[in-house]
Short mmCIF file of C-alpha atoms in Angstrom, two decimals:
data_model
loop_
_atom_site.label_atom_id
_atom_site.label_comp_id
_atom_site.label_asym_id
_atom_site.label_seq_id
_atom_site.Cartn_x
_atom_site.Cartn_y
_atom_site.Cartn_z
CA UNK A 1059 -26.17 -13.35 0.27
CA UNK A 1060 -24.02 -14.67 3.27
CA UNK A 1061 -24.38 -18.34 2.09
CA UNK A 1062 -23.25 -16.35 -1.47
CA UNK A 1063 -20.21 -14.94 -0.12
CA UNK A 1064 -19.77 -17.68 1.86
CA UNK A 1065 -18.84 -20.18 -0.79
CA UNK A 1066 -17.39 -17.48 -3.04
CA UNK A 1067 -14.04 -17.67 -0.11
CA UNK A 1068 -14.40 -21.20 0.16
CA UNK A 1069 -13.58 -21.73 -3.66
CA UNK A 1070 -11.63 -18.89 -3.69
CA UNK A 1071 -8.92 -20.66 -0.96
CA UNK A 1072 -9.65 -23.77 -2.71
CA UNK A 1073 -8.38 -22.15 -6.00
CA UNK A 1074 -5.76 -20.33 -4.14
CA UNK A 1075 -4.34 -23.36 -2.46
CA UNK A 1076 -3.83 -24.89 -5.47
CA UNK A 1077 -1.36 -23.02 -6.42
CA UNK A 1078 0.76 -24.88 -3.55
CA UNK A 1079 3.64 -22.15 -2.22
CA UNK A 1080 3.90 -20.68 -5.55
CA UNK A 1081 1.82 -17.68 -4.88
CA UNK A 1082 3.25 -15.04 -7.40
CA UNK A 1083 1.24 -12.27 -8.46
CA UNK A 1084 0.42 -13.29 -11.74
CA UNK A 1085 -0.73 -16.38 -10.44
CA UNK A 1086 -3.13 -14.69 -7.32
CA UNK A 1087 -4.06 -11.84 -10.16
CA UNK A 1088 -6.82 -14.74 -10.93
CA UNK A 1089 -8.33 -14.49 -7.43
CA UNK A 1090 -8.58 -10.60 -7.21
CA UNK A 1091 -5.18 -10.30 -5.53
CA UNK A 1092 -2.84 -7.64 -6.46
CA UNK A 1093 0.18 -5.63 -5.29
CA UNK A 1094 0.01 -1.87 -4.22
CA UNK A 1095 1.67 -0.71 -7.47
CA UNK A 1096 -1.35 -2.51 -9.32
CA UNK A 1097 -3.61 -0.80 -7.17
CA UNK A 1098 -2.70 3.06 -7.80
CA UNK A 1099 -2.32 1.72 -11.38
CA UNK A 1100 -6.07 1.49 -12.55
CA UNK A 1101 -7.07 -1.57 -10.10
CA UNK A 1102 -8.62 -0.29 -7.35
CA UNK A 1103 -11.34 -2.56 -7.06
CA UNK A 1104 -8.35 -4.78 -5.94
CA UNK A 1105 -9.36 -3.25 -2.56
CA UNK A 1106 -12.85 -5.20 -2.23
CA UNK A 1107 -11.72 -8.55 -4.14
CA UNK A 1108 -8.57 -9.25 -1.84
CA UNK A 1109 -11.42 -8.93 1.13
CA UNK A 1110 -12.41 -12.57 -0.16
CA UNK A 1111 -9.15 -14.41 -0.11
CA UNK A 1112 -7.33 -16.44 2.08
CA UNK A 1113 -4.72 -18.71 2.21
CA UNK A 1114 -4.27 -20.24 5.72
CA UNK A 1115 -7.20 -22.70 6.84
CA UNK A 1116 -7.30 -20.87 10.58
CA UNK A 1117 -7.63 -17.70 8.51
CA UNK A 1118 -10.81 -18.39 6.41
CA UNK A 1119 -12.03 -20.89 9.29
CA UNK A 1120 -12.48 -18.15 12.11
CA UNK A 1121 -13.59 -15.23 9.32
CA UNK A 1122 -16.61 -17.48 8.03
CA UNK A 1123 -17.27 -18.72 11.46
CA UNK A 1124 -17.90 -15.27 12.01
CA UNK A 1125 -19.41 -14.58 9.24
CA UNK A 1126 -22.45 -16.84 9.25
CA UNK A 1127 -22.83 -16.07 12.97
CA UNK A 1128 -23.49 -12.53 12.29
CA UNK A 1129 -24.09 -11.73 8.82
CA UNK A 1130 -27.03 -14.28 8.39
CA UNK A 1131 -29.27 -12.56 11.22
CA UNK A 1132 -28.12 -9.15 10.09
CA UNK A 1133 -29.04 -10.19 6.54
CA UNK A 1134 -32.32 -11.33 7.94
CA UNK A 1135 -32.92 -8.01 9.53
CA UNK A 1136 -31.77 -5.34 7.34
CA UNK A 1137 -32.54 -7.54 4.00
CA UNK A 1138 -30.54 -9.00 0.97
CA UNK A 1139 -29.06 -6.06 -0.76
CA UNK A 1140 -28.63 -3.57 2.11
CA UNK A 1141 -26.64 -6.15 3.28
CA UNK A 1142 -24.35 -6.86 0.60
CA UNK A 1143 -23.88 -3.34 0.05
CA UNK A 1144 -22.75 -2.74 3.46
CA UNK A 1145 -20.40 -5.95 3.04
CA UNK A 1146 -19.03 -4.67 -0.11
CA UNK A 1147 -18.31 -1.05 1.12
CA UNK A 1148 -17.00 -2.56 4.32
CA UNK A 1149 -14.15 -4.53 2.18
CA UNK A 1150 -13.50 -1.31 0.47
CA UNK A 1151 -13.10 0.97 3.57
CA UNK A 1152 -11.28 -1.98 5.33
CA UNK A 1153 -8.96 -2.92 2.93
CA UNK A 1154 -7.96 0.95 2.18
CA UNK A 1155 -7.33 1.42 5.75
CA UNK A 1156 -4.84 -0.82 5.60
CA UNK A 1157 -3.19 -0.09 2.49
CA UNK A 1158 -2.98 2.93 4.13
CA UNK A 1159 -0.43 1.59 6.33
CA UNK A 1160 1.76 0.34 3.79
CA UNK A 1161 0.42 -3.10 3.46
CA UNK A 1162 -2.34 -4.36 0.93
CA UNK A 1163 -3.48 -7.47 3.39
CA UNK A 1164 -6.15 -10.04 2.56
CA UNK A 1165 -8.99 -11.47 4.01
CA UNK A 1166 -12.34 -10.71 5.61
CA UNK A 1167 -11.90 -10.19 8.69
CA UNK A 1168 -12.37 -5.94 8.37
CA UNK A 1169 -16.08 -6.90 7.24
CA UNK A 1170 -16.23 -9.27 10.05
CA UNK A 1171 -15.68 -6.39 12.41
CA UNK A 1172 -17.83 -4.28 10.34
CA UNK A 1173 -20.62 -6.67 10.58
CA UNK A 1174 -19.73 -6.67 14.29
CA UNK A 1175 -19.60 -3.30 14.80
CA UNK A 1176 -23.07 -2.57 12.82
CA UNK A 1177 -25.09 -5.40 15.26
CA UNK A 1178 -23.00 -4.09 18.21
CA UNK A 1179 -24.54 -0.26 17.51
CA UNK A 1180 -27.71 -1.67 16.57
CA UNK A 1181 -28.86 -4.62 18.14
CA UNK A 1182 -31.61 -2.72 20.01
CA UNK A 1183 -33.38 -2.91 16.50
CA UNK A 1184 -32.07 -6.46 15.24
CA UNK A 1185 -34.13 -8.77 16.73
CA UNK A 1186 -32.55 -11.58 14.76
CA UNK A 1187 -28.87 -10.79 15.53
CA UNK A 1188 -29.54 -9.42 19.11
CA UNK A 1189 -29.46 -12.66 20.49
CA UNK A 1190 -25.76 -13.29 18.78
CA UNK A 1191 -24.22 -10.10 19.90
CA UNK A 1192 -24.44 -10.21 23.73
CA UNK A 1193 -21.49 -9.39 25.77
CA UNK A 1194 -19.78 -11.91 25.56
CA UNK A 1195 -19.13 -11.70 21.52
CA UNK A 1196 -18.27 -8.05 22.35
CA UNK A 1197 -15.74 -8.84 24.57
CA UNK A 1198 -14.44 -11.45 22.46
CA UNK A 1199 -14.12 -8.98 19.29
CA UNK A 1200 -12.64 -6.03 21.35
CA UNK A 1201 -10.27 -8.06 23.32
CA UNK A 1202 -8.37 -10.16 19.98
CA UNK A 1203 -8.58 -6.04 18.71
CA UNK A 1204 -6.03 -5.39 21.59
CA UNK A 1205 -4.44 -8.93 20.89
CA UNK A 1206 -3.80 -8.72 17.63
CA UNK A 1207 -2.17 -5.62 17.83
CA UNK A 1208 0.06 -7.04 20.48
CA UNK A 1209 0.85 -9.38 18.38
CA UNK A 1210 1.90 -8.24 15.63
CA UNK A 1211 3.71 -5.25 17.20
CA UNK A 1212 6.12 -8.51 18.95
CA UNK A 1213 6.32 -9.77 15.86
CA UNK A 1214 4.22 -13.05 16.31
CA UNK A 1215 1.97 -12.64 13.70
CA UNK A 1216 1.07 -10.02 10.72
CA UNK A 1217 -2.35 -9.16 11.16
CA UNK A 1218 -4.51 -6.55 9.25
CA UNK A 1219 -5.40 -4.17 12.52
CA UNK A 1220 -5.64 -1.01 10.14
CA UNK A 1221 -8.49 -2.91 8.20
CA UNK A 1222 -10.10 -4.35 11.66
CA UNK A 1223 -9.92 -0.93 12.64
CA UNK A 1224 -11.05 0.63 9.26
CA UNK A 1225 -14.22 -1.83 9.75
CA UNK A 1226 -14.80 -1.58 13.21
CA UNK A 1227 -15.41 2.48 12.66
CA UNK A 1228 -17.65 2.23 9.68
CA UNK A 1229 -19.50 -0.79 10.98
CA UNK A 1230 -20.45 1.52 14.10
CA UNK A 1231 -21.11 4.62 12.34
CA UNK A 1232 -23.37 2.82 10.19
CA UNK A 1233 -25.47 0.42 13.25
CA UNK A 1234 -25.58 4.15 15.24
CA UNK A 1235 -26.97 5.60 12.14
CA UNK A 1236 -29.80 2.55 12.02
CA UNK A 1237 -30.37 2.34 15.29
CA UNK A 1238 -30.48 6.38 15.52
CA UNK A 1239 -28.44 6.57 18.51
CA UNK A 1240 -25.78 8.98 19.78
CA UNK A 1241 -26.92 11.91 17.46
CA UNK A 1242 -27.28 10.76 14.17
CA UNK A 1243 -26.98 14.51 12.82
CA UNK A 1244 -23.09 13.84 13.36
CA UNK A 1245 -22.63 10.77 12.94
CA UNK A 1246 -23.90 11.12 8.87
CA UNK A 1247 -21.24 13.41 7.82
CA UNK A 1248 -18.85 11.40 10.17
CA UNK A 1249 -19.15 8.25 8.41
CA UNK A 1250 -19.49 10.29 5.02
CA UNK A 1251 -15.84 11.62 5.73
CA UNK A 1252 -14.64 8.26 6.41
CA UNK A 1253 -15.39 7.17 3.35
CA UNK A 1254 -14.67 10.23 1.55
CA UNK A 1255 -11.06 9.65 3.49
CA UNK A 1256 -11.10 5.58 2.19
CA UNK A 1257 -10.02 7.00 -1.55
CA UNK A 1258 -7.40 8.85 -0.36
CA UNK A 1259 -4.54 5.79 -0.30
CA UNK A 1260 -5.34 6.11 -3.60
CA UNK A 1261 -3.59 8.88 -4.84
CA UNK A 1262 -1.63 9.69 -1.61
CA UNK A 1263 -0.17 6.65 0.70
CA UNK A 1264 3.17 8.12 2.74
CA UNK A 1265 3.66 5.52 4.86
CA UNK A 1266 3.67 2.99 2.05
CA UNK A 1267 7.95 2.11 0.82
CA UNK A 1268 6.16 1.37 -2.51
CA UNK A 1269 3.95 4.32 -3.08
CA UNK A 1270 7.68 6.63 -1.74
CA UNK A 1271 9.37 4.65 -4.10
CA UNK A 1272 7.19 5.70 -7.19
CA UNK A 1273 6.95 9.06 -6.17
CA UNK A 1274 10.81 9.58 -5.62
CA UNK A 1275 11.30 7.83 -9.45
CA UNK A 1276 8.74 9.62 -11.05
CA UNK A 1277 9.51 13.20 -9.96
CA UNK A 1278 13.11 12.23 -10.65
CA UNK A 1279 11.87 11.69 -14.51
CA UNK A 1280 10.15 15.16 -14.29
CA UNK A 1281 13.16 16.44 -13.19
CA UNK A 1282 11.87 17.63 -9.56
CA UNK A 1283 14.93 16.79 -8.00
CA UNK A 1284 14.63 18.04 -4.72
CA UNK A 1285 11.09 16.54 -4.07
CA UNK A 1286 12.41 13.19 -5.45
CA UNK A 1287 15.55 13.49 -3.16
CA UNK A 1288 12.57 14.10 -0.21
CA UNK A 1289 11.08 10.72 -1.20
CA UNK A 1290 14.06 8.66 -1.60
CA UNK A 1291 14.54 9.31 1.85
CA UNK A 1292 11.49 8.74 2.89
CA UNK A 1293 11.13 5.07 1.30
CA UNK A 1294 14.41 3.72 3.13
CA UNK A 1295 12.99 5.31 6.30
CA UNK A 1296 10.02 2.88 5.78
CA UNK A 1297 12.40 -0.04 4.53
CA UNK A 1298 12.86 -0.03 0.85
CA UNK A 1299 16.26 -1.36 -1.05
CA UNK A 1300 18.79 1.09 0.60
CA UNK A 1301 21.56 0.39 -2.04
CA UNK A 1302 18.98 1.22 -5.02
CA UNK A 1303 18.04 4.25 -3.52
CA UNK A 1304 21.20 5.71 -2.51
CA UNK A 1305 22.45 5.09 -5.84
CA UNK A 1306 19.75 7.39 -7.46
CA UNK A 1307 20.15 9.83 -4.55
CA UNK A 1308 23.64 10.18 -6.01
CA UNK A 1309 22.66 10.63 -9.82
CA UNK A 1310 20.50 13.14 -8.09
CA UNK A 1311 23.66 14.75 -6.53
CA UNK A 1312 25.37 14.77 -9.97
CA UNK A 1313 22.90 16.73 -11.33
CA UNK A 1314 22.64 19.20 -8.71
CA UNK A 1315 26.16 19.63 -8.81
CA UNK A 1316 26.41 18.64 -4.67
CA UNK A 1317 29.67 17.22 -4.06
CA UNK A 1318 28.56 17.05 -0.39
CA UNK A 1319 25.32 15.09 -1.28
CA UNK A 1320 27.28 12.88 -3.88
CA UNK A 1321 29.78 11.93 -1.55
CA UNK A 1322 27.67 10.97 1.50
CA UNK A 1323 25.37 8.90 -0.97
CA UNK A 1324 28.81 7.02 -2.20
CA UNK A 1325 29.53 6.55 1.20
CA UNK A 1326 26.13 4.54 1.80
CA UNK A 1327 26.90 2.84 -1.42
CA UNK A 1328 29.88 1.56 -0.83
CA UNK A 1329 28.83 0.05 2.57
CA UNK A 1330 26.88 -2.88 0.80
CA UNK A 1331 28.96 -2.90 -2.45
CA UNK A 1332 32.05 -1.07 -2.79
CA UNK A 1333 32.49 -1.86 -6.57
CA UNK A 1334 29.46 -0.09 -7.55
CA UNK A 1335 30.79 2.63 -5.28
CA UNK A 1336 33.38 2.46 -7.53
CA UNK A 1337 31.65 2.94 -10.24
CA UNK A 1338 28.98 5.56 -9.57
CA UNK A 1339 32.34 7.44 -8.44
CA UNK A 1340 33.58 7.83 -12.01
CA UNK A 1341 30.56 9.53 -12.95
CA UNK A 1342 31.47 12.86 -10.92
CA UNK A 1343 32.29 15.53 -13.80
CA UNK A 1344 35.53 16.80 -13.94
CA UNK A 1345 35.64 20.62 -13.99
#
């Protein structure tokens, strides 16, 4: 199964990479890659197939490195389909992690970390990958954790730290669970939780401009106005198109009647463009 998954992300970056630096959706939709909106649209098993794509050669280079190194013993030890169960709900709690952040991501390195994190618990029973995770590998894997975050928080880099995290925390819940350390009787309904908490993105992601976005236009259609306003808000906070909301936020004010809320949205308008400004002013009713 590692070999398996193995050369399913080497011919899925092959495949990818074909594409050269057109990589539209429509396009990547072929390789199991789709945007958030897709996701809470009836394609949630978007969450495991993106696990398996890459397109930068360090990327998919330093994931299967990783990947052979550990998953082959642990494959060894735990057998075939344990394992590739664990892999697949790994991309799935990984990947939703990080979508719960606002961000979709790619790649595997949240099953790499929960691959890491199940030997790490459990290499007391693993005789084949106890030789692989010695302290070295654990320092290596918890110090690029720090790293990365570092990194990305200056700006360097955009790396998936929800989903390493997401991984790390199920791979350890589930290698304390085999190895029956640090009270089990916990730990089950601990790790049952976290994937009980993996489907939430689903249906609720605040932290996501897309997911705010939807929310403030669909309970605008419903005519919730002041829970749409709420959500308007709430995507520009998290960096959606400021002049598209701001317009709505004044149709909003029009139908509320709130000259206060109308004008201060007109003012934001006409910051960017002062002939749409224009325009949305016209629409105030005259008494």
């Amino acid at each position: 199964m590692t070999v398996c998954v193995l050369a399913a992300c080497v011919m899925i970056f092959l495949g990818v990479n074909t594409l050269g630096d057109s990589r539209l959706y429509v396009d990547l939709a072929k390789f199991g890659v789709f945007p958030e909106s897709a996701i809470w649209e009836g394609k949630p098993w978007a969450l495991i197939t993106s696990a398996f794509v890459h397109f930068e050669i360090w990327h998919i280079f330093f994931n299967l490195y990783w990947l052979w190194l550990l998953g082959g013993p642990l494959e060894r030890d735990i057998g075939a389909l344990p394992w590739a169960l664990f892999v697949f709900v790994a991309a799935w709690v990984s990947s939703s992690m990080q979508l719960s952040t606002g961000d979709t991501g790619i790649g595997l390195s949240g099953v790499v970390y929960a691959l890491f994190g199940f030997a790490w618990m459990g290499r007391d029973k693993l005789p084949n990958t106890r030789p692989i995770v010695h302290d070295g590998t654990v320092n290596t894997f918890l110090v690029w954790f720090v790293l990365a975050i570092i990194l990305t928080k200056l700006g360097w880099m955009n790396i998936g730290n929800a989903a390493h995290f997401g991984g790390l925390i199920f791979g350890v819940g589930i290698g304390a669970i085999y190895a029956k350390r640090h009270s089990p009787a916990l730990l089950i309904p601990a790790v049952a939780l976290l994937l009980a908490a993996s489907f939430v993105p689903l249906f609720y992601c605040p932290l996501s401009s897309e997911w705010t976005a939807q929310q403030a236009v669909r309970l605008q259609q419903k005519g919730d106005l002041a829970a749409s306003r709420h959500w308007y808000l709430q995507t520009m906070a998290l960096g959606s198109d400021k002049s598209w909301a701001w317009r709505n936020l004044a149709l909003i004010a029009i139908e509320q009647r709130d000259r206060k809320a109308f004008d201060e949205a007109l003012s934001e308008i006409r910051r960017s463009n002062p002939q749409t400004a224009k325009e949305m002013q016209q629409l105030w009713p005259e008494k």
